[in-house]
């Protein structure tokens, strides 16, 4: 039983890491109805900038703030150069644009800081702690704490403020949103900047675990099943989806792995996602489209 | 001339074209404060384009727009909203996922003064302000008689009601000028009657100036004090309803044809 709990908790905490990546997608999807393929590249860009500044002797918090400012500049550039010219175009057009943006961001990150692998030490040891017989990774707990704080801040921002209402308005109908006095450009910059902050935190946590390198931009692949399970338009869904994916893939690996030959956790989330697509295409918390016929 | 006698909105030789296709040619007219002005004309006459110029969706290539004593050449829709122009759309543009109340509350977007930090933490001005915004929104909802659907997602409401919610959202902004693009399109006779009554009441109670586009001549002549007739992007008539009705050019272009 203890072993089961340990696997379950380990899985849930790993899931939190997936949720972090997924939240970045949800934010931008909510605001513009577009799947931002460049989120992974933003994670890489943020982590690489932070770690490279650190290696040049910049103190932690200064490096953090400078990286954050860089992400804000990136948001401004994206709004000005990509979103504004493409306003009111179809989602597939915007999606293709983010595809291009992904390559440009990745290229820029590596042109600026080089392509070698960097280690990242956040000063938290990845050692198991003993909770009454259960061994739980200290780093995972820290990551979970970070994610919880982030979600709290985001939900206050988006549920209680004018920004949140504006965001929903822009996502629903850009023309009507403008007519009630919302500045599209501000909303977009705000959302991309927040997505940049999420990318930075994701990059730091994943970078500390995997090392800061090109493959960091591939963690987005883990976010896909999370989004399908939780729903594309809900931050809460991204969290729950991440937990479900994390826990189920670890449990499947341990308990079904021996029967099926192991390596299950690599493909299990996608099978889960496919089942969800068949049964509940909007995900657990996604908005179902309301259409009058 | 005193300020109140100056027109609220003045269009001066406006021309608009799309890649060489002329939508509006050299149109000038003025809308006095507190009047209901109707834009009429056959389909494709440029009525909606003109509305879009007034509210900044389109930028006219030539001419100038003077609103509330301020001349401007370029204006974006959010500027127009800040200056007190609210509008509804020919094809309803509501926030479909939100409830009726939330939609109306978005109309009060520009009335909020508290910062987003205050709003997030529910402190300071934000708390008091929430009550005020909500009360105002509820007043508009009561005025337009849609209380029964306050908490329904607008996407689920019938067409006529959605039109009314859209009017409520525009009205919630307490605009100086209300632009209505075919507020009665697709409605039956009794719905039209009700909507006309609302428009007249808004105009009378709040002194809101209204510019509306409408095809139903009976409705137009009944509620407006000023009619502007367009045909092929040109103005062919401008004046009180009776005068316009008697204008031979207007009769030839529009009123005389069966439809």
Short mmCIF file of C-alpha atoms in Angstrom, two decimals:
data_model
loop_
_atom_site.label_atom_id
_atom_site.label_comp_id
_atom_site.label_asym_id
_atom_site.label_seq_id
_atom_site.Cartn_x
_atom_site.Cartn_y
_atom_site.Cartn_z
CA UNK A 1 0.00 0.00 0.00
CA UNK A 2 2.83 2.35 0.90
CA UNK A 3 4.45 1.57 -2.39
CA UNK A 4 1.22 2.32 -4.27
CA UNK A 5 0.89 5.67 -2.46
CA UNK A 6 4.49 6.50 -3.20
CA UNK A 7 4.00 5.84 -6.90
CA UNK A 8 0.74 7.76 -6.89
CA UNK A 9 2.20 10.82 -5.14
CA UNK A 10 5.33 10.72 -7.29
CA UNK A 11 3.06 10.60 -10.34
CA UNK A 12 0.88 13.48 -9.16
CA UNK A 13 3.92 15.64 -8.50
CA UNK A 14 5.39 14.81 -11.90
CA UNK A 15 1.98 15.75 -13.27
CA UNK A 16 2.31 19.22 -11.76
CA UNK A 17 5.33 19.72 -14.00
CA UNK A 18 3.19 18.83 -17.02
CA UNK A 19 0.48 21.18 -15.83
CA UNK A 20 2.93 24.07 -15.79
CA UNK A 21 3.65 23.62 -19.48
CA UNK A 22 -0.04 23.22 -20.24
CA UNK A 23 -1.02 26.45 -18.45
CA UNK A 24 1.07 28.47 -20.90
CA UNK A 25 -0.96 27.04 -23.76
CA UNK A 26 -4.29 27.58 -22.02
CA UNK A 27 -3.62 31.29 -21.46
CA UNK A 28 -3.01 32.03 -25.09
CA UNK A 29 -5.75 29.72 -26.27
CA UNK A 30 -8.24 31.52 -24.03
CA UNK A 31 -7.28 34.93 -25.36
CA UNK A 32 -7.01 34.26 -29.05
CA UNK A 33 -8.39 30.79 -29.71
CA UNK A 34 -5.06 29.71 -31.11
CA UNK A 35 -2.83 26.83 -30.14
CA UNK A 36 0.52 28.51 -29.56
CA UNK A 37 3.06 26.14 -30.98
CA UNK A 38 5.84 28.47 -29.82
CA UNK A 39 5.21 27.89 -26.10
CA UNK A 40 7.96 25.25 -25.98
CA UNK A 41 10.39 27.58 -27.72
CA UNK A 42 9.51 30.29 -25.21
CA UNK A 43 10.33 27.87 -22.38
CA UNK A 44 13.71 27.19 -23.96
CA UNK A 45 14.35 30.86 -24.65
CA UNK A 46 13.54 31.87 -21.07
CA UNK A 47 15.58 29.11 -19.44
CA UNK A 48 18.55 29.66 -21.73
CA UNK A 49 18.54 33.40 -21.13
CA UNK A 50 18.31 32.95 -17.39
CA UNK A 51 21.04 30.33 -17.15
CA UNK A 52 23.39 32.19 -19.48
CA UNK A 53 23.03 35.35 -17.41
CA UNK A 54 23.73 33.31 -14.30
CA UNK A 55 26.88 31.87 -15.82
CA UNK A 56 28.07 35.41 -16.51
CA UNK A 57 27.86 36.15 -12.83
CA UNK A 58 24.50 37.89 -12.69
CA UNK A 59 22.79 37.28 -9.32
CA UNK A 60 19.68 35.07 -9.25
CA UNK A 61 16.98 37.73 -8.84
CA UNK A 62 18.57 40.18 -11.27
CA UNK A 63 18.80 37.41 -13.85
CA UNK A 64 15.17 36.50 -13.14
CA UNK A 65 13.98 40.06 -13.64
CA UNK A 66 16.09 40.62 -16.76
CA UNK A 67 14.71 37.41 -18.25
CA UNK A 68 11.20 38.49 -17.35
CA UNK A 69 11.79 41.83 -19.06
CA UNK A 70 13.07 39.94 -22.12
CA UNK A 71 9.88 37.88 -22.20
CA UNK A 72 7.87 41.10 -22.03
CA UNK A 73 9.80 42.46 -25.01
CA UNK A 74 9.09 39.21 -26.83
CA UNK A 75 5.38 39.64 -26.07
CA UNK A 76 5.44 43.20 -27.42
CA UNK A 77 7.23 42.04 -30.56
CA UNK A 78 4.79 39.17 -31.12
CA UNK A 79 1.81 41.50 -30.78
CA UNK A 80 3.27 44.11 -33.11
CA UNK A 81 4.77 41.81 -35.76
CA UNK A 82 2.52 38.76 -35.73
CA UNK A 83 -0.86 39.28 -34.07
CA UNK A 84 -1.69 42.80 -35.21
CA UNK A 85 -1.17 42.14 -38.93
CA UNK A 86 -3.14 38.91 -38.64
CA UNK A 87 -6.12 40.25 -36.67
CA UNK A 88 -9.45 38.57 -37.51
CA UNK A 89 -7.75 35.83 -39.53
CA UNK A 90 -8.66 32.19 -39.11
CA UNK A 91 -7.18 30.21 -36.20
CA UNK A 92 -5.25 27.98 -38.63
CA UNK A 93 -3.46 31.04 -40.03
CA UNK A 94 -2.48 32.10 -36.52
CA UNK A 95 -1.40 28.56 -35.73
CA UNK A 96 0.94 28.54 -38.74
CA UNK A 97 2.30 31.88 -37.59
CA UNK A 98 3.11 30.46 -34.15
CA UNK A 99 4.83 27.55 -35.89
CA UNK A 100 7.13 30.03 -37.59
CA UNK A 101 7.50 31.92 -34.34
CA UNK A 102 8.63 28.72 -32.64
CA UNK A 103 11.55 28.26 -35.04
CA UNK A 104 12.54 31.91 -34.90
CA UNK A 105 12.49 31.92 -31.09
CA UNK A 106 14.49 28.68 -30.86
CA UNK A 107 16.97 29.96 -33.41
CA UNK A 108 17.30 33.31 -31.66
CA UNK A 109 17.84 31.64 -28.29
CA UNK A 110 20.67 29.50 -29.63
CA UNK A 111 22.19 32.22 -31.79
CA UNK A 112 22.31 34.44 -28.73
CA UNK A 113 23.49 31.97 -26.12
CA UNK A 114 24.91 28.99 -28.02
CA UNK A 115 23.69 25.43 -28.31
CA UNK A 116 25.59 23.66 -25.54
CA UNK A 117 23.90 22.02 -22.57
CA UNK A 118 23.83 24.08 -19.37
CA UNK A 119 23.30 22.80 -15.88
CA UNK A 120 20.85 24.79 -13.76
CA UNK A 121 20.96 24.68 -9.99
CA UNK A 122 18.07 26.30 -8.17
CA UNK A 123 19.58 25.39 -4.82
CA UNK A 124 16.97 22.77 -4.08
CA UNK A 125 18.33 19.28 -3.76
CA UNK A 126 16.53 16.55 -5.64
CA UNK A 127 16.61 14.18 -2.66
CA UNK A 128 13.71 12.18 -1.28
CA UNK A 129 12.21 13.27 2.03
CA UNK A 130 10.73 10.74 4.39
CA UNK A 131 7.08 11.37 5.35
CA UNK A 132 6.12 8.59 7.77
CA UNK A 133 7.61 5.95 5.53
CA UNK A 134 6.67 7.62 2.21
CA UNK A 135 9.60 8.89 0.20
CA UNK A 136 8.77 12.07 -1.66
CA UNK A 137 11.14 14.19 -3.72
CA UNK A 138 11.86 17.58 -2.20
CA UNK A 139 12.23 19.10 -5.64
CA UNK A 140 8.84 17.81 -6.72
CA UNK A 141 7.27 19.39 -3.65
CA UNK A 142 8.95 22.69 -4.45
CA UNK A 143 7.68 22.51 -8.03
CA UNK A 144 4.18 21.79 -6.79
CA UNK A 145 4.37 24.80 -4.48
CA UNK A 146 5.47 27.03 -7.34
CA UNK A 147 2.65 25.77 -9.53
CA UNK A 148 0.09 26.31 -6.79
CA UNK A 149 1.26 29.91 -6.27
CA UNK A 150 1.18 30.57 -9.98
CA UNK A 151 -2.33 29.21 -10.35
CA UNK A 152 -3.53 31.29 -7.40
CA UNK A 153 -2.10 34.47 -8.90
CA UNK A 154 -3.49 33.69 -12.34
CA UNK A 155 -6.95 32.88 -11.09
CA UNK A 156 -7.11 36.13 -9.11
CA UNK A 157 -5.94 38.02 -12.17
CA UNK A 158 -8.36 36.41 -14.59
CA UNK A 159 -11.46 35.97 -12.45
CA UNK A 160 -11.47 39.16 -10.45
CA UNK A 161 -10.08 41.87 -12.68
CA UNK A 162 -11.11 43.81 -15.72
CA UNK A 163 -8.24 42.10 -17.55
CA UNK A 164 -9.97 38.77 -17.05
CA UNK A 165 -13.28 40.00 -18.40
CA UNK A 166 -11.53 41.72 -21.31
CA UNK A 167 -9.71 38.50 -22.06
CA UNK A 168 -12.91 36.52 -22.29
CA UNK A 169 -14.50 39.25 -24.38
CA UNK A 170 -11.61 39.32 -26.85
CA UNK A 171 -11.66 35.54 -27.14
CA UNK A 172 -15.39 35.59 -27.91
CA UNK A 173 -15.62 38.42 -30.43
CA UNK A 174 -12.81 40.83 -31.26
CA UNK A 175 -15.04 43.32 -33.07
CA UNK A 176 -17.50 43.60 -30.20
CA UNK A 177 -14.63 43.78 -27.71
CA UNK A 178 -13.20 46.79 -29.53
CA UNK A 179 -16.62 48.41 -29.66
CA UNK A 180 -16.89 48.39 -25.86
CA UNK A 181 -13.51 50.08 -25.56
CA UNK A 182 -11.12 47.17 -25.10
CA UNK A 183 -7.69 47.68 -26.66
CA UNK A 184 -6.89 44.42 -28.38
CA UNK A 185 -3.18 45.16 -28.43
CA UNK A 186 -3.01 45.61 -24.64
CA UNK A 187 -4.89 42.44 -23.92
CA UNK A 188 -2.68 40.46 -26.27
CA UNK A 189 0.54 41.88 -24.85
CA UNK A 190 -0.70 41.17 -21.31
CA UNK A 191 -1.54 37.58 -22.14
CA UNK A 192 1.68 36.87 -24.00
CA UNK A 193 3.70 38.47 -21.23
CA UNK A 194 1.98 36.29 -18.62
CA UNK A 195 2.53 33.27 -20.87
CA UNK A 196 6.19 34.38 -20.93
CA UNK A 197 6.28 34.39 -17.12
CA UNK A 198 4.79 30.91 -17.08
CA UNK A 199 7.37 29.83 -19.68
CA UNK A 200 10.16 31.21 -17.48
CA UNK A 201 8.99 29.33 -14.38
CA UNK A 202 8.43 26.18 -16.43
CA UNK A 203 11.89 26.58 -17.96
CA UNK A 204 13.56 26.95 -14.58
CA UNK A 205 11.89 23.90 -13.07
CA UNK A 206 12.26 21.65 -16.11
CA UNK A 207 15.74 23.03 -16.78
CA UNK A 208 16.85 22.18 -13.26
CA UNK A 209 15.67 18.64 -13.82
CA UNK A 210 16.75 17.94 -17.41
CA UNK A 211 19.47 20.50 -17.96
CA UNK A 212 18.93 23.56 -20.13
CA UNK A 213 19.23 22.40 -23.72
CA UNK A 214 17.42 22.25 -27.01
CA UNK A 215 15.27 19.28 -26.00
CA UNK A 216 13.63 21.52 -23.40
CA UNK A 217 11.42 22.88 -26.17
CA UNK A 218 10.07 19.36 -26.62
CA UNK A 219 8.45 19.23 -23.17
CA UNK A 220 5.48 20.81 -24.91
CA UNK A 221 4.71 17.38 -26.33
CA UNK A 222 3.86 16.26 -22.82
CA UNK A 223 1.38 19.12 -22.56
CA UNK A 224 -0.75 17.87 -25.46
CA UNK A 225 -2.41 14.94 -23.67
CA UNK A 226 -2.77 17.14 -20.58
CA UNK A 227 -4.68 19.73 -22.60
CA UNK A 228 -6.90 17.17 -24.26
CA UNK A 229 -7.78 15.59 -20.92
CA UNK A 230 -8.27 18.86 -19.04
CA UNK A 231 -9.66 21.02 -21.82
CA UNK A 232 -7.91 23.75 -23.79
CA UNK A 233 -9.68 26.68 -22.20
CA UNK A 234 -9.37 26.09 -18.48
CA UNK A 235 -6.42 26.73 -16.16
CA UNK A 236 -8.03 24.45 -13.59
CA UNK A 237 -8.39 21.84 -16.32
CA UNK A 238 -4.68 22.07 -17.09
CA UNK A 239 -3.89 21.33 -13.44
CA UNK A 240 -6.32 18.43 -13.11
CA UNK A 241 -5.29 17.10 -16.53
CA UNK A 242 -1.64 17.23 -15.53
CA UNK A 243 -2.32 15.36 -12.29
CA UNK A 244 -4.34 12.68 -14.10
CA UNK A 245 -1.71 12.21 -16.78
CA UNK A 246 1.16 12.18 -14.28
CA UNK A 247 -0.45 9.75 -11.87
CA UNK A 248 -1.88 7.39 -14.49
CA UNK A 249 1.30 7.09 -16.52
CA UNK A 250 3.37 6.24 -13.43
CA UNK A 251 0.80 3.74 -12.15
CA UNK A 252 0.52 2.18 -15.59
CA UNK A 253 4.28 1.89 -15.81
CA UNK A 254 4.56 0.15 -12.45
CA UNK A 255 1.52 -2.11 -12.59
CA UNK A 256 0.90 -2.77 -16.28
CA UNK A 257 4.52 -2.35 -17.39
CA UNK A 258 5.67 -5.87 -16.51
CA UNK A 259 2.76 -7.33 -18.49
CA UNK A 260 3.26 -5.20 -21.59
CA UNK A 261 7.02 -5.01 -21.60
CA UNK A 262 7.72 -1.65 -19.96
CA UNK A 263 8.25 1.81 -21.39
CA UNK A 264 4.52 2.41 -21.06
CA UNK A 265 4.77 5.88 -19.58
CA UNK A 266 6.03 7.22 -22.87
CA UNK A 267 2.90 6.38 -24.80
CA UNK A 268 0.22 5.89 -22.15
CA UNK A 269 -0.76 9.61 -21.95
CA UNK A 270 -1.48 9.68 -25.68
CA UNK A 271 -3.74 6.65 -25.49
CA UNK A 272 -5.53 8.33 -22.61
CA UNK A 273 -5.89 11.49 -24.69
CA UNK A 274 -7.29 9.51 -27.59
CA UNK A 275 -9.93 7.95 -25.34
CA UNK A 276 -10.89 11.41 -24.14
CA UNK A 277 -11.19 12.65 -27.71
CA UNK A 278 -13.65 9.86 -28.39
CA UNK A 279 -15.74 10.29 -25.26
CA UNK A 280 -15.36 13.92 -24.22
CA UNK A 281 -13.72 16.00 -26.95
CA UNK A 282 -13.90 19.27 -24.99
CA UNK A 283 -11.94 17.72 -22.11
CA UNK A 284 -13.02 17.73 -18.48
CA UNK A 285 -13.25 21.49 -18.05
CA UNK A 286 -13.22 22.84 -21.59
CA UNK A 287 -16.01 25.07 -22.83
CA UNK A 288 -18.40 23.17 -24.98
CA UNK A 289 -19.46 25.20 -27.96
CA UNK A 290 -23.06 26.37 -27.71
CA UNK A 291 -24.65 26.54 -31.10
CA UNK A 292 -28.21 27.35 -31.97
CA UNK A 293 -29.31 25.64 -35.12
CA UNK B 1 -23.94 79.63 -31.86
CA UNK B 2 -24.21 78.07 -28.40
CA UNK B 3 -22.59 74.72 -27.69
CA UNK B 4 -25.83 72.84 -27.31
CA UNK B 5 -26.94 73.97 -30.73
CA UNK B 6 -23.77 72.58 -32.31
CA UNK B 7 -24.35 69.15 -33.81
CA UNK B 8 -23.07 66.16 -31.83
CA UNK B 9 -21.79 64.46 -34.94
CA UNK B 10 -20.79 66.04 -38.19
CA UNK B 11 -19.57 64.17 -41.25
CA UNK B 12 -17.78 66.31 -43.78
CA UNK B 13 -17.28 65.00 -47.33
CA UNK B 14 -16.53 61.43 -46.32
CA UNK B 15 -15.32 59.04 -49.01
CA UNK B 16 -14.41 55.42 -48.49
CA UNK B 17 -13.33 52.78 -50.97
CA UNK B 18 -12.13 49.22 -50.79
CA UNK B 19 -9.38 48.46 -53.30
CA UNK B 20 -10.92 50.79 -55.87
CA UNK B 21 -14.53 49.88 -55.16
CA UNK B 22 -16.25 53.00 -53.91
CA UNK B 23 -18.44 52.30 -50.90
CA UNK B 24 -19.12 55.89 -49.89
CA UNK B 25 -18.73 58.98 -52.04
CA UNK B 26 -18.54 62.48 -50.66
CA UNK B 27 -21.14 62.23 -47.94
CA UNK B 28 -21.80 65.09 -45.50
CA UNK B 29 -24.50 65.41 -42.89
CA UNK B 30 -24.93 66.43 -39.29
CA UNK B 31 -26.66 64.76 -36.37
CA UNK B 32 -28.07 67.13 -33.76
CA UNK B 33 -27.83 66.41 -30.04
CA UNK B 34 -30.73 64.36 -28.75
CA UNK B 35 -32.23 63.36 -32.07
CA UNK B 36 -32.96 59.98 -33.58
CA UNK B 37 -31.43 59.91 -37.03
CA UNK B 38 -32.19 57.07 -39.43
CA UNK B 39 -29.93 55.98 -42.28
CA UNK B 40 -31.93 54.31 -44.99
CA UNK B 41 -31.22 53.07 -48.48
CA UNK B 42 -31.20 49.90 -50.58
CA UNK B 43 -28.81 47.05 -49.80
CA UNK B 44 -25.25 47.96 -50.62
CA UNK B 45 -25.95 51.69 -50.37
CA UNK B 46 -23.10 52.10 -47.86
CA UNK B 47 -25.10 52.44 -44.65
CA UNK B 48 -23.12 49.93 -42.58
CA UNK B 49 -19.84 51.24 -44.01
CA UNK B 50 -20.80 54.72 -42.88
CA UNK B 51 -21.58 53.46 -39.39
CA UNK B 52 -18.21 51.72 -39.35
CA UNK B 53 -16.51 54.99 -40.30
CA UNK B 54 -18.24 56.82 -37.45
CA UNK B 55 -17.14 54.20 -34.92
CA UNK B 56 -13.59 53.88 -36.28
CA UNK B 57 -13.71 50.34 -37.68
CA UNK B 58 -12.99 51.80 -41.12
CA UNK B 59 -10.83 54.83 -41.82
CA UNK B 60 -12.25 57.10 -44.48
CA UNK B 61 -9.75 57.97 -47.21
CA UNK B 62 -11.19 61.45 -47.51
CA UNK B 63 -13.19 63.80 -45.38
CA UNK B 64 -13.37 64.33 -41.67
CA UNK B 65 -15.57 63.34 -38.78
CA UNK B 66 -16.32 65.79 -36.00
CA UNK B 67 -17.72 64.23 -32.85
CA UNK B 68 -18.66 66.24 -29.78
CA UNK B 69 -16.56 69.22 -30.82
CA UNK B 70 -13.47 67.18 -31.67
CA UNK B 71 -12.30 66.72 -35.25
CA UNK B 72 -10.42 63.57 -36.06
CA UNK B 73 -9.16 61.84 -39.13
CA UNK B 74 -8.13 58.55 -37.62
CA UNK B 75 -9.92 56.88 -34.81
CA UNK B 76 -9.86 53.33 -33.55
CA UNK B 77 -12.99 51.64 -32.20
CA UNK B 78 -11.72 51.75 -28.62
CA UNK B 79 -11.11 55.51 -28.94
CA UNK B 80 -14.65 55.91 -30.19
CA UNK B 81 -15.86 53.96 -27.16
CA UNK B 82 -13.81 56.17 -24.84
CA UNK B 83 -15.31 59.29 -26.41
CA UNK B 84 -18.84 58.00 -25.81
CA UNK B 85 -19.89 56.12 -28.94
CA UNK B 86 -21.51 52.73 -28.34
CA UNK B 87 -22.93 50.45 -30.99
CA UNK B 88 -24.68 47.23 -31.90
CA UNK B 89 -23.97 45.08 -34.95
CA UNK B 90 -26.00 43.87 -37.89
CA UNK B 91 -25.00 40.30 -37.11
CA UNK B 92 -25.25 40.09 -33.34
CA UNK B 93 -21.81 40.35 -31.76
CA UNK B 94 -22.32 39.21 -28.19
CA UNK B 95 -19.92 37.30 -25.97
CA UNK B 96 -21.73 34.01 -26.45
CA UNK B 97 -20.18 32.08 -23.60
CA UNK B 98 -21.04 34.70 -20.97
CA UNK B 99 -24.33 35.26 -19.19
CA UNK B 100 -26.62 38.18 -20.00
CA UNK B 101 -25.45 39.98 -16.85
CA UNK B 102 -21.76 39.53 -17.68
CA UNK B 103 -22.34 40.78 -21.21
CA UNK B 104 -23.99 43.91 -19.90
CA UNK B 105 -21.20 44.33 -17.34
CA UNK B 106 -18.61 44.30 -20.14
CA UNK B 107 -20.41 47.37 -21.46
CA UNK B 108 -19.25 49.14 -18.30
CA UNK B 109 -15.66 48.22 -19.03
CA UNK B 110 -14.56 51.82 -19.41
CA UNK B 111 -16.32 53.02 -16.27
CA UNK B 112 -14.01 51.13 -13.94
CA UNK B 113 -11.35 53.21 -12.27
CA UNK B 114 -9.71 50.83 -9.81
CA UNK B 115 -6.39 49.24 -10.73
CA UNK B 116 -6.11 45.56 -11.57
CA UNK B 117 -4.21 44.90 -8.35
CA UNK B 118 -7.09 46.32 -6.32
CA UNK B 119 -9.50 44.24 -8.37
CA UNK B 120 -7.50 41.03 -7.97
CA UNK B 121 -7.35 41.40 -4.20
CA UNK B 122 -10.84 42.85 -3.88
CA UNK B 123 -9.59 45.81 -1.87
CA UNK B 124 -9.83 49.60 -2.00
CA UNK B 125 -11.91 51.13 -4.74
CA UNK B 126 -12.54 47.77 -6.39
CA UNK B 127 -14.98 46.59 -3.74
CA UNK B 128 -17.23 49.63 -3.81
CA UNK B 129 -16.94 49.84 -7.56
CA UNK B 130 -18.15 46.26 -8.08
CA UNK B 131 -21.40 47.17 -6.37
CA UNK B 132 -21.85 50.32 -8.43
CA UNK B 133 -21.14 48.57 -11.75
CA UNK B 134 -23.46 45.76 -10.89
CA UNK B 135 -26.25 48.12 -9.85
CA UNK B 136 -25.94 50.08 -13.08
CA UNK B 137 -25.95 46.89 -15.13
CA UNK B 138 -29.05 45.68 -13.29
CA UNK B 139 -30.76 49.00 -13.98
CA UNK B 140 -30.16 48.64 -17.70
CA UNK B 141 -31.36 45.04 -17.58
CA UNK B 142 -34.55 46.13 -15.83
CA UNK B 143 -35.05 49.00 -18.26
CA UNK B 144 -34.96 46.65 -21.24
CA UNK B 145 -37.03 44.06 -19.42
CA UNK B 146 -34.64 41.12 -19.64
CA UNK B 147 -34.36 40.33 -15.90
CA UNK B 148 -35.74 36.83 -16.41
CA UNK B 149 -32.68 35.84 -18.44
CA UNK B 150 -29.98 37.58 -16.34
CA UNK B 151 -28.06 34.39 -15.64
CA UNK B 152 -28.63 32.60 -18.97
CA UNK B 153 -25.71 32.21 -21.37
CA UNK B 154 -26.62 34.50 -24.27
CA UNK B 155 -25.83 31.81 -26.84
CA UNK B 156 -28.94 29.94 -25.72
CA UNK B 157 -31.38 32.86 -26.08
CA UNK B 158 -33.69 33.44 -29.05
CA UNK B 159 -32.62 35.95 -31.68
CA UNK B 160 -34.92 38.79 -30.66
CA UNK B 161 -33.69 38.64 -27.07
CA UNK B 162 -30.04 38.57 -28.15
CA UNK B 163 -30.66 41.79 -30.05
CA UNK B 164 -32.02 43.30 -26.87
CA UNK B 165 -29.03 42.11 -24.80
CA UNK B 166 -26.73 43.70 -27.34
CA UNK B 167 -28.64 46.96 -26.96
CA UNK B 168 -28.35 46.62 -23.18
CA UNK B 169 -24.57 46.21 -23.40
CA UNK B 170 -24.28 49.32 -25.56
CA UNK B 171 -26.59 51.28 -23.26
CA UNK B 172 -24.63 50.21 -20.15
CA UNK B 173 -21.72 52.32 -21.38
CA UNK B 174 -23.90 55.44 -20.93
CA UNK B 175 -23.01 56.61 -24.44
CA UNK B 176 -23.55 60.06 -25.91
CA UNK B 177 -24.13 58.49 -29.28
CA UNK B 178 -25.73 55.11 -29.88
CA UNK B 179 -25.18 53.47 -33.27
CA UNK B 180 -27.68 50.74 -34.07
CA UNK B 181 -27.11 48.61 -37.16
CA UNK B 182 -30.48 47.12 -38.12
CA UNK B 183 -31.75 46.70 -34.56
CA UNK B 184 -34.99 45.19 -35.84
CA UNK B 185 -33.73 42.92 -38.62
CA UNK B 186 -35.39 39.54 -38.59
CA UNK B 187 -37.98 40.48 -35.95
CA UNK B 188 -41.72 39.99 -36.17
CA UNK B 189 -44.16 42.87 -35.95
CA UNK B 190 -44.67 42.79 -32.18
CA UNK B 191 -40.94 42.46 -31.50
CA UNK B 192 -40.30 45.41 -33.80
CA UNK B 193 -42.88 47.46 -31.98
CA UNK B 194 -41.28 46.65 -28.65
CA UNK B 195 -37.78 47.46 -29.90
CA UNK B 196 -38.96 50.78 -31.38
CA UNK B 197 -40.49 51.65 -28.05
CA UNK B 198 -37.18 50.91 -26.27
CA UNK B 199 -35.25 53.09 -28.71
CA UNK B 200 -37.65 55.98 -28.28
CA UNK B 201 -37.57 55.59 -24.48
CA UNK B 202 -33.77 55.51 -24.38
CA UNK B 203 -33.71 58.66 -26.44
CA UNK B 204 -36.29 60.40 -24.27
CA UNK B 205 -35.14 59.26 -20.81
CA UNK B 206 -31.38 59.56 -21.18
CA UNK B 207 -31.25 62.12 -23.98
CA UNK B 208 -29.05 59.70 -25.91
CA UNK B 209 -28.53 60.63 -29.54
CA UNK B 210 -29.28 57.66 -31.80
CA UNK B 211 -28.16 56.89 -35.34
CA UNK B 212 -29.82 53.78 -36.68
CA UNK B 213 -29.99 51.79 -39.87
CA UNK B 214 -33.35 50.26 -40.62
CA UNK B 215 -35.14 48.84 -43.65
CA UNK B 216 -38.69 49.01 -42.35
CA UNK B 217 -39.87 52.39 -43.59
CA UNK B 218 -42.89 52.38 -41.34
CA UNK B 219 -40.69 52.05 -38.27
CA UNK B 220 -38.20 54.63 -39.52
CA UNK B 221 -40.80 57.29 -40.26
CA UNK B 222 -42.47 56.59 -36.92
CA UNK B 223 -39.55 57.01 -34.57
CA UNK B 224 -36.95 59.24 -36.22
CA UNK B 225 -36.85 62.99 -36.43
CA UNK B 226 -34.19 63.05 -39.12
CA UNK B 227 -33.74 60.74 -42.11
CA UNK B 228 -30.68 60.43 -44.35
CA UNK B 229 -31.11 58.45 -47.56
CA UNK B 230 -28.18 56.77 -49.30
CA UNK B 231 -28.03 55.14 -52.69
CA UNK B 232 -24.91 53.69 -54.31
CA UNK B 233 -22.74 55.34 -51.68
CA UNK B 234 -24.15 58.82 -52.27
CA UNK B 235 -26.52 60.87 -50.19
CA UNK B 236 -29.77 61.50 -52.05
CA UNK B 237 -31.97 62.77 -49.25
CA UNK B 238 -31.54 64.46 -45.87
CA UNK B 239 -34.19 66.03 -43.67
CA UNK B 240 -37.30 65.45 -41.57
CA UNK B 241 -39.25 62.27 -42.47
CA UNK B 242 -42.08 64.11 -44.27
CA UNK B 243 -39.72 66.09 -46.42
CA UNK B 244 -37.70 63.00 -47.34
CA UNK B 245 -40.87 61.10 -48.14
CA UNK B 246 -41.79 63.78 -50.65
CA UNK B 247 -38.36 63.95 -52.31
CA UNK B 248 -38.77 62.60 -55.88
CA UNK B 249 -35.22 61.27 -56.09
CA UNK B 250 -35.74 59.27 -52.90
CA UNK B 251 -39.04 57.91 -54.16
CA UNK B 252 -37.39 56.81 -57.39
CA UNK B 253 -34.44 55.18 -55.72
CA UNK B 254 -36.02 53.58 -52.74
CA UNK B 255 -39.51 54.25 -51.55
CA UNK B 256 -41.08 53.73 -54.94
CA UNK B 257 -39.68 50.26 -55.49
CA UNK B 258 -41.61 47.29 -54.21
CA UNK B 259 -39.80 45.16 -51.67
#
